Every structure is written in structure tokens, then in C-alpha cells.
Coordinates of C-alpha atoms in Angstrom, one line a residue:
X1 CA -25.3 -19.4 16.6
X2 CA -22.5 -16.1 16.4
X3 CA -20.8 -16.6 12.7
X4 CA -17.8 -14.5 11.6
X5 CA -17.6 -12.1 8.8
X6 CA -16.1 -12.6 5.8
X7 CA -12.9 -10.8 4.1
X8 CA -15.3 -10.3 0.7
X9 CA -17.2 -7.1 -1.0
X10 CA -20.8 -5.9 0.6
X11 CA -21.0 -2.7 -1.5
X12 CA -20.6 -1.3 -5.2
X13 CA -18.6 1.8 -5.9
X14 CA -21.9 3.6 -6.6
X15 CA -23.2 2.8 -2.9
X16 CA -20.2 4.0 -1.5
X17 CA -20.2 7.4 -3.5
X18 CA -24.2 7.9 -2.1
X19 CA -22.6 7.3 1.3
X20 CA -20.1 9.7 0.9
X21 CA -22.5 12.3 -0.5
X22 CA -24.9 12.6 2.3
X23 CA -22.4 12.7 4.6
X24 CA -21.9 15.7 6.7
X25 CA -18.4 14.7 7.6
X26 CA -15.9 12.5 6.2
X27 CA -12.8 10.6 7.8
X28 CA -10.5 9.6 5.2
X29 CA -7.7 7.4 6.1
X30 CA -5.4 4.6 4.8
X31 CA -2.4 2.3 6.1
X32 CA 1.1 3.6 7.5
X33 CA 3.6 5.0 5.9
X34 CA 1.4 5.7 2.6
X35 CA 2.3 4.6 -1.0
X36 CA 1.6 5.6 -4.3
X37 CA -1.7 3.6 -3.9
X38 CA -3.1 5.1 -0.9
X39 CA -2.2 8.6 -1.4
X40 CA -3.9 8.0 -5.1
X41 CA -6.8 6.3 -3.9
X42 CA -7.5 9.0 -0.8
X43 CA -7.0 11.6 -2.5
X44 CA -9.0 11.4 -5.7
X45 CA -12.2 10.4 -3.7
X46 CA -11.1 13.6 -1.6
X47 CA -11.3 16.2 -4.3
X48 CA -14.7 14.6 -6.2
X49 CA -16.2 14.4 -3.1
X50 CA -15.0 18.1 -2.5
X51 CA -16.1 18.6 -6.2
X52 CA -19.4 16.7 -5.4
X53 CA -20.4 18.4 -2.3
X54 CA -18.7 21.4 -1.0
X55 CA -20.1 21.5 2.5
X56 CA -18.8 18.1 3.1
X57 CA -16.4 18.6 5.7
X58 CA -13.5 15.8 5.5
X59 CA -10.4 14.6 7.2
X60 CA -7.6 13.5 5.3
X61 CA -4.8 11.1 8.0
X62 CA -2.1 10.0 6.8
X63 CA 0.4 8.3 9.4
X64 CA 4.0 7.5 9.9
X65 CA 6.9 8.5 7.3
X66 CA 6.0 9.8 4.3
X67 CA 6.7 9.8 0.2
X68 CA 9.6 12.6 -0.6
X69 CA 7.6 13.6 -3.6
X70 CA 4.2 13.7 -1.3
X71 CA 3.9 17.6 -0.6
X72 CA 4.4 17.5 -4.3
X73 CA 1.5 15.7 -5.2
X74 CA -0.3 16.7 -2.1
X75 CA -0.2 20.4 -3.2
X76 CA -2.8 22.5 -1.0
X77 CA -4.7 19.9 0.3
X78 CA -5.1 20.2 3.6
X79 CA -4.0 16.5 5.7
X80 CA -3.5 16.0 9.5
X81 CA -0.2 13.7 9.9
X82 CA 0.5 11.0 12.5
X83 CA 3.9 11.6 12.7
X84 CA 4.4 8.9 15.4
X85 CA 2.0 7.0 17.9
X86 CA 0.2 9.8 20.0
X87 CA 1.3 12.7 17.9
X88 CA -2.0 14.6 17.7
X89 CA -5.3 14.5 19.3
X90 CA -7.8 13.4 16.1
X91 CA -10.7 14.7 17.9
X92 CA -14.0 13.2 17.8
X93 CA -15.1 10.5 15.2
X94 CA -16.5 11.5 12.1
X95 CA -19.9 10.2 10.9
X96 CA -18.1 8.5 8.6
X97 CA -14.9 6.8 7.9
X98 CA -14.0 5.1 4.8
X99 CA -10.5 3.6 4.7
X100 CA -8.5 2.8 1.3
X101 CA -5.7 0.2 0.6
X102 CA -5.8 -1.9 3.8
X103 CA -7.9 -3.3 6.2
X104 CA -6.0 -4.5 8.9
X105 CA -5.5 -2.5 12.0
X106 CA -1.9 -3.6 12.4
X107 CA -1.3 -1.8 9.0
X108 CA -4.0 1.3 10.3
X109 CA -2.0 1.5 12.9
X110 CA -3.1 2.0 16.4
X111 CA -4.0 5.5 17.2
X112 CA -5.9 5.5 13.4
X113 CA -7.5 2.3 14.5
X114 CA -9.2 4.1 18.1
X115 CA -10.2 6.6 16.4
X116 CA -12.9 4.8 13.5
X117 CA -13.1 1.3 14.9
X118 CA -16.3 0.9 17.3
X119 CA -19.5 1.1 14.6
X120 CA -19.1 -1.0 11.6
X121 CA -22.3 -0.1 10.1
X122 CA -20.6 3.9 9.6
X123 CA -17.3 2.8 8.2
X124 CA -16.3 1.9 5.0
X125 CA -13.2 -0.4 3.4
X126 CA -11.8 0.0 -0.4
X127 CA -8.9 -2.8 -0.5
X128 CA -6.9 -5.4 -3.1
X129 CA -5.6 -7.3 -0.7
X130 CA -6.2 -10.7 0.4
X131 CA -6.9 -10.0 3.9
X132 CA -8.4 -8.3 6.8
X133 CA -10.2 -7.6 9.5
X134 CA -14.0 -7.5 8.6
X135 CA -15.2 -6.9 11.6
X136 CA -14.2 -3.0 11.1
X137 CA -16.6 -2.3 8.3
X138 CA -20.0 -3.4 7.4
X139 CA -19.4 -2.0 3.9
X140 CA -16.2 -3.6 2.2
X141 CA -15.2 -3.3 -1.6
X142 CA -12.5 -6.0 -1.4
X143 CA -11.0 -6.3 -5.3
X144 CA -8.3 -8.3 -4.9
X145 CA -8.4 -8.6 -9.2
X146 CA -7.5 -5.4 -9.0
X147 CA -4.2 -3.7 -10.1
X148 CA -4.4 -1.2 -7.3
X149 CA -7.1 0.3 -5.0
X150 CA -7.1 3.1 -7.4
X151 CA -9.1 1.1 -10.2
X152 CA -11.7 1.3 -7.7
X153 CA -11.5 4.5 -6.5
X154 CA -11.4 5.9 -10.2
X155 CA -15.2 3.9 -10.2
X156 CA -16.1 5.9 -6.7
X157 CA -15.0 8.9 -8.4
X158 CA -16.8 8.8 -11.2
X159 CA -20.3 7.9 -9.4
X160 CA -19.3 11.3 -7.4
X161 CA -19.1 13.2 -10.4
X162 CA -21.8 11.3 -12.4
X163 CA -19.9 10.9 -15.6
X164 CA -19.8 8.2 -17.9
X165 CA -15.6 7.5 -17.7
X166 CA -12.6 7.8 -16.4
X167 CA -11.8 9.6 -19.1
X168 CA -14.1 12.1 -18.2
X169 CA -12.6 13.3 -14.9
X170 CA -11.3 16.9 -13.9
X171 CA -6.9 16.5 -14.4
X172 CA -6.1 16.7 -10.7
X173 CA -8.5 13.5 -9.9
X174 CA -7.3 11.8 -13.0
X175 CA -3.5 11.9 -11.7
X176 CA -3.6 11.3 -8.8
X177 CA -5.8 8.0 -9.3
X178 CA -3.2 7.5 -12.5
X179 CA -0.5 7.8 -9.1
X180 CA -1.9 4.6 -7.5
X181 CA -2.1 2.8 -10.5
X182 CA 1.5 3.5 -11.9
X183 CA 3.1 2.8 -8.7
X184 CA 1.3 -0.1 -8.2
X185 CA 2.7 -1.3 -11.2
X186 CA 5.9 -0.5 -11.1
X187 CA 4.9 2.0 -13.8
X188 CA 3.1 -1.1 -15.6
X189 CA 5.6 -3.7 -15.4
X190 CA 4.1 -5.9 -13.2
X191 CA 2.1 -9.4 -13.5
X192 CA -0.4 -7.7 -12.3
X193 CA -1.2 -5.8 -15.0
X194 CA -4.4 -6.8 -16.7
X195 CA -6.2 -5.2 -19.7
X196 CA -8.9 -3.3 -17.0
X197 CA -5.6 -0.8 -15.9
X198 CA -4.4 -0.4 -19.2
X199 CA -7.8 0.7 -20.4
X200 CA -7.9 2.7 -17.2
X201 CA -4.3 4.4 -17.9
X202 CA -5.5 5.2 -21.2
X203 CA -8.6 6.9 -19.8
X204 CA -6.6 9.0 -17.6
X205 CA -4.2 10.1 -19.9
X206 CA -7.6 11.4 -22.1
X207 CA -8.3 13.0 -19.2
X208 CA -5.4 14.9 -19.1
X209 CA -2.9 13.2 -17.2
X210 CA 1.3 13.7 -17.9
X211 CA 2.7 10.5 -17.5
X212 CA 6.4 11.8 -18.2
X213 CA 6.0 14.5 -15.5
X214 CA 4.0 12.2 -12.7
X215 CA 7.4 10.1 -13.4
X216 CA 10.0 12.8 -12.9
X217 CA 8.2 13.9 -9.6
X218 CA 7.9 10.5 -8.2
X219 CA 11.0 8.2 -9.9
X220 CA 13.1 11.2 -10.4
X221 CA 13.9 12.9 -7.3
X222 CA 15.8 10.6 -5.5
X223 CA 18.5 11.7 -2.7
X224 CA 21.7 10.2 -3.8
X225 CA 21.2 8.5 0.4
X226 CA 19.2 6.1 -1.0
X227 CA 21.3 4.4 -3.3
X228 CA 24.2 4.9 -0.6
X229 CA 21.6 2.5 1.5
X230 CA 20.7 0.5 -1.2
X231 CA 24.2 -0.5 -2.1
X232 CA 24.7 -1.4 2.1
X233 CA 21.3 -3.4 1.7
X234 CA 22.9 -5.4 -2.1
X235 CA 26.2 -6.0 -0.3
X236 CA 24.3 -8.2 2.6
X237 CA 22.7 -10.7 -0.6
X238 CA 22.7 -14.0 -0.4
X239 CA 21.3 -16.6 -1.8
X240 CA 19.9 -19.9 -0.2
X241 CA 17.9 -22.9 -0.9
X242 CA 19.1 -23.2 -4.5
X243 CA 19.1 -20.0 -6.0
X244 CA 15.6 -19.9 -5.1
X245 CA 15.8 -17.4 -2.3
X246 CA 17.7 -14.0 -2.4
X247 CA 17.6 -12.4 1.5
X248 CA 18.6 -8.9 1.8
X249 CA 19.4 -7.2 5.4
X250 CA 18.9 -3.4 6.1
X251 CA 20.1 -2.9 10.2
X252 CA 19.6 0.8 12.3
X253 CA 23.1 1.4 11.6
X254 CA 23.1 0.9 7.6
X255 CA 20.4 3.6 8.0
X256 CA 22.6 5.6 10.5
X257 CA 25.6 5.4 8.3
X258 CA 24.0 6.9 5.3
X259 CA 21.5 9.6 6.5
X260 CA 18.4 7.5 4.2
X261 CA 14.9 6.8 5.0
X262 CA 12.7 4.3 5.9
X263 CA 10.7 6.2 2.7
X264 CA 13.5 5.3 0.8
X265 CA 13.1 1.9 0.7
X266 CA 10.9 1.6 -1.9
X267 CA 11.8 -1.2 -5.1
X268 CA 14.7 -2.4 -3.0
X269 CA 12.7 -6.0 -2.5
X270 CA 11.8 -6.2 -6.3
X271 CA 15.2 -5.9 -7.7
X272 CA 16.4 -9.2 -6.9
X273 CA 14.1 -11.4 -8.6
X274 CA 15.9 -10.4 -11.9
X275 CA 18.6 -13.2 -10.5
X276 CA 17.1 -16.3 -12.6
X277 CA 17.0 -18.7 -10.4
X278 CA 15.5 -16.2 -7.9
X279 CA 11.7 -17.8 -6.9
X280 CA 11.1 -15.3 -3.9
X281 CA 13.0 -12.2 -2.7
X282 CA 13.2 -11.2 1.2
X283 CA 13.8 -8.0 2.0
X284 CA 14.5 -6.9 6.0
X285 CA 14.5 -4.4 7.6
X286 CA 15.5 -3.2 11.4
X287 CA 13.4 -0.2 12.5
X288 CA 15.6 2.7 13.5
X289 CA 13.4 3.7 16.0
X290 CA 12.6 0.2 17.2
X291 CA 15.7 -2.2 17.0
X292 CA 13.7 -5.0 18.2
X293 CA 11.2 -5.2 15.7
X294 CA 11.3 -6.7 12.3
X295 CA 10.0 -5.5 8.7
X296 CA 9.9 -8.5 6.4
X297 CA 9.1 -7.6 2.7
X298 CA 8.5 -10.4 0.0
X299 CA 8.0 -10.4 -3.3
X300 CA 8.3 -13.2 -5.9
X301 CA 8.2 -14.1 -10.1
X302 CA 5.0 -15.0 -11.7
X303 CA 4.6 -18.6 -13.6
X304 CA 3.7 -21.8 -13.2
X305 CA 5.4 -22.8 -10.0
X306 CA 5.4 -19.5 -8.6
X307 CA 5.3 -18.4 -4.7
X308 CA 2.1 -17.1 -2.7
X309 CA 4.1 -15.0 -0.7
X310 CA 0.6 -13.4 0.4
X311 CA 0.1 -17.0 2.3
X312 CA 4.0 -16.7 3.8
X313 CA 3.5 -13.3 5.4
X314 CA -0.4 -14.3 6.8
X315 CA 1.6 -17.0 8.5
X316 CA 4.1 -14.6 10.0
X317 CA 1.0 -12.2 11.0
X318 CA 0.9 -10.2 7.8
X319 CA -0.8 -9.9 4.3
X320 CA -0.7 -8.8 1.2
X321 CA -0.8 -10.0 -2.5
X322 CA 0.2 -13.2 -4.5
X323 CA 3.6 -11.6 -5.8
X324 CA 4.2 -9.0 -3.0
X325 CA 3.3 -9.3 0.6
X326 CA 4.7 -7.9 4.4
X327 CA 4.8 -8.5 7.9
X328 CA 6.1 -7.1 11.1
X329 CA 8.4 -9.5 13.2
X330 CA 8.6 -8.2 17.1
X331 CA 12.4 -9.8 17.2
X332 CA 16.1 -8.6 15.7
X333 CA 16.2 -8.9 12.5
X334 CA 18.8 -11.9 12.2
X335 CA 16.5 -14.1 14.7
X336 CA 13.8 -12.8 12.2
X337 CA 15.4 -13.9 8.7
X338 CA 15.6 -17.9 10.3
X339 CA 11.6 -17.2 10.9
X340 CA 11.0 -16.2 7.8
X341 CA 12.9 -18.6 5.9
X342 CA 11.2 -21.2 8.1
X343 CA 8.3 -20.2 6.7
X344 CA 9.3 -20.3 2.8
X345 CA 10.8 -23.7 2.7
X346 CA 7.1 -25.9 3.1
X347 CA 6.3 -23.5 0.0
X348 CA 9.2 -24.7 -2.1
X349 CA 8.9 -27.8 -1.0
X350 CA 5.1 -28.2 -2.2
X351 CA 6.6 -26.8 -5.9
X352 CA 9.5 -29.3 -6.4
X353 CA 6.4 -32.3 -5.6
X354 CA 4.8 -30.4 -8.4
X355 CA 7.7 -29.9 -10.8

């Protein structure tokens, strides 16, 4: 009788490091439109592997729009960019592929999925989300308790370089890890922060990370267009379900009128949770490239009656974390709004029954 693999951990950071060190050609990939954790985890392991085995042929690939600060963080590190599906030929599949910060085909994207899938034994997934496609990789680290996947990449880097502590890592590697740690925790203000997170941050600062300089590079380089788009987004803000849910909408016209980029949306979805009665915030974004598609970003407050937005996203074909999740719906933005609210409502009813 055939059984379905579960989305669970099947290997260790030390074993992952061993496989990376012995491979001749490694591909390092992450989800489309990479964020700080995606770039930090991939870059840190690439740098550590270059230190551990300079003979390794490494292909680092990113897909979709990149953060405005990406070029400064990546520096001289070579990488391939899939600007849009089918835009480049990735060539022959490498001997070993490692995927960070996602484990789903939808988030990896069609081009990279076609490139890496087909041989689960030669693919490794390192993730911290609650959902994934386990058949993509036989070796998986699924650390849902980690605030950022960079908490795991730090362990892999230490194993690659035989260091006892992250405080002993080279500064460039420590900085990449700190990037993911800081950005995925909202610079250490989100509820996913743990003692492990803060201990690791302290070790990385001991390794030479300049927290203030990194913050300036990532968070203080905005274009005015971002705030013009934010204004249009918040002008659409509405409160539903007796104030428990806030909804924002960004249309293709909003992007056109402000000349803003999809990569400049970071943080929009979390701000309405500052509303006292809000339990869940919803950001609906109409893709300029695909107006018939709507991106859904969900955030929720922690606490006794917190809403698990990953469960909502999963019901919509997406995934993520309990407090931050998302999905993509192949429908216009107004239809998507009603679909999302219908998916949220049962979770609010369940909370009310336990209040």
C-alpha cells in the first residue's frame, strides 16, 4: 500500500552540510519574489559553502521581482534571475538542489520547479512554514518553531565551517543570516520572536554584524512611490465583521498611477493590526502583469483568541505561518475579496463560541 509523505523533518543541519560539502554542483533556490529571509538564508549558505569547498560549482537562482536593496546585499555574488517565466534557460539540472524558505511548487514557480523536481533524493528543502509538498525532496528540515528559516541556515553554516557558535562565523555570512532573522521578525517586534531568536541575534552581532547599517540598507531606502501607493491602499481600508477584520485593496491602476513596484508592498498588511478591534488584516493585490489574478496577504494578532491565518490561506490554496500567510487566487480582486471573507468567517465564529 502506497503512503503519502508527511510534511515533516527527515534530516539534520549537520547532514545537510555534509551533502552540500561533498556535492560537485549545487543549485540554491527559494520562493519567487524573495524577501529578506529568502535572500539571507540562500546567500549565507552559498557563502559558507564557498568557504568550506571552493571547488563546488554553485548556481544561485532568484525569480520574480527583487527587493530594492537586493543588489547591495548580494554585492559581487553571482546569481541568475528569472525575471518572468521562460525568460532564461537554466540548463542541466545540478547534482544537488537545495530550496530555502518554501517547499511548495506554487511558491517556487513553474520554471524552477521543472528544473529541480523529478529526483526527490537529490533535493533538500529547508523551511519553516506549516505547509509544503513533501514529494519534492526526500531530505527536509521543517522547523515551524523557527522565527525565520535563517535560524536553520545558521546551523547549516556552522556545520559547514565547523564552528561551535554563530558568533564565530565570518561577518559576511553572519550579516546574511541576521538579515533574514531581522526582517522575518519585523526587526524583533513580532510574536514569532523567541529566546532562541534573540540569542542567535546576539551571537551574530558578536560576529561583527552592524545592526544599524543593515537596517539603513534595508528599511531606510524607500522611494516616495511606496508611500504614494500606501496612501492609495489605506484609502481603500474598510472594517468588517464588527471590526475584527480589516481589508485593503491595491489595484493595477494604483501601481500605474504611483509607478510603484510590487516589491514595495512589504509591511502594508501588518499596519492595520494596530486598530484596537482588529484580529485579522487582509491585503488584496491585483497583479499588474495578471489583472485577473489576486494576491492575498493575511496577518493576525497573537493572543488567546488569535486566528490561525495559515489555515485560512491553506483553504485558499496557499500557506504560511499562524500569524502571517498568503495565497494567490485566479479571480478578479472584488470576487477574491468575498472569497477570502467567506474563508475567514468560520474562524471568527469558532473564536466567538469559545469566548
